[in-house]
Amino acid sequence: MFKGLSVHAEPLPVMEAFYSVQGEGFHQGKAAFFIRLAGCDVGCHWCDVKASWNTEGYPRYTSEQLVEMALNHASKLVVITGGEPLMYDLSLLTQQLRKAGFAVNLETSGAYPFSGTWDWVCLSPKKNKAPLDELMPEADELKVIIYNKNDFAWAASFVHRVRKNCRLYLQPEWGKMPIMMPEIVKYIKAHPSWEISLQTHKFMDIP
Ligand code: SF4
């Protein structure tokens, strides 16, 4: 079993919770309160939040406490990210946030069973740990990170597995952007159902 993985949903280990602007994907540019849950065993070598992999040393909060934190900010949008948030049962957290009037978006690799009630699900599958079939129809947005040329065929392999109206995004891995950006532009011009997603928060130097 993953070191540090809680078998109990609550209180949830939180690496960080902060108010910022969504930098990538469909909701890019919107102010949101981000809750980054700690814990991930997917192990992407290019992961830019490796500090989220373990849960040790991070505070744990109940849904009520997290709702209180979210209520301190103007936006009514909360993004639950990680780590891999679906390592935990998020039914109670999403229920409480929605009851408090928030729209609640999820960012997941899809490697763990689905839980929670969401306004938007961003599925970003990872090669190290394949997404579960049950996640596919839940995705409102499929975001595939492009690290090398093989990733285009891998991205295409998901198109028939998600809903027809699922938004399709290719996002260059930050460190590979100079090399892969021309390839992504070429691919999207030939496959216009896909769109480009960039980590604009990194350009803006915001969290
Ligand atoms: S799934 Fe996300 S948090 Fe986990 S290793 Fe991959 S990029 Fe990092």
XYZ file of N, CA, C and O and ligand atoms in Angstrom, residues 40 42-44 46-47 49 52-53 82-84 109 126, ligand 1:
64
model
N 0.168 10.799 -3.654
C 0.102 10.351 -5.049
C 1.136 9.248 -5.235
O 2.283 9.396 -4.811
N 1.426 7.786 -8.433
C 1.483 7.610 -9.889
C 2.937 7.708 -10.376
O 3.364 6.954 -11.246
N 3.687 8.659 -9.813
C 5.131 8.687 -10.037
C 5.604 9.204 -11.388
O 6.597 8.706 -11.938
N 4.947 10.216 -11.919
C 5.407 10.808 -13.196
C 6.798 11.413 -12.991
O 6.987 12.213 -12.060
N 8.352 13.642 -14.574
C 8.410 15.088 -14.805
C 7.499 15.871 -13.860
O 7.327 17.079 -14.030
N 6.935 15.207 -12.875
C 5.975 15.841 -11.953
C 6.553 17.129 -11.349
O 7.679 17.131 -10.856
N 5.077 18.718 -8.827
C 4.651 18.827 -7.414
C 5.014 17.549 -6.668
O 4.186 16.937 -5.995
N 4.028 16.646 -3.205
C 2.656 16.197 -2.894
C 2.554 14.677 -2.823
O 1.490 14.144 -2.514
N 3.620 13.966 -3.117
C 3.511 12.507 -3.232
C 3.218 11.832 -1.888
O 2.482 10.871 -1.824
N -4.023 17.782 -6.744
C -3.119 17.007 -5.907
C -1.695 17.123 -6.387
O -1.364 18.082 -7.094
N -0.909 16.077 -6.093
C -1.341 14.789 -5.637
C -2.390 14.133 -6.553
O -2.688 14.606 -7.626
N -2.931 13.039 -6.055
C -4.044 12.395 -6.752
C -5.248 12.422 -5.811
O -5.354 11.567 -4.908
N -5.747 12.122 -12.318
C -5.137 11.224 -13.303
C -6.098 10.098 -13.669
O -5.868 9.367 -14.628
N -2.127 9.435 -17.011
C -0.682 9.328 -16.917
C -0.251 7.917 -17.313
O -0.927 6.935 -16.997
S -0.263 12.170 -11.192
Fe 0.103 14.362 -10.940
S 0.859 14.585 -8.789
Fe 0.982 12.404 -9.332
S 3.102 12.141 -10.052
Fe 1.819 12.530 -11.889
S 1.913 14.755 -12.212
Fe 2.642 14.343 -10.103
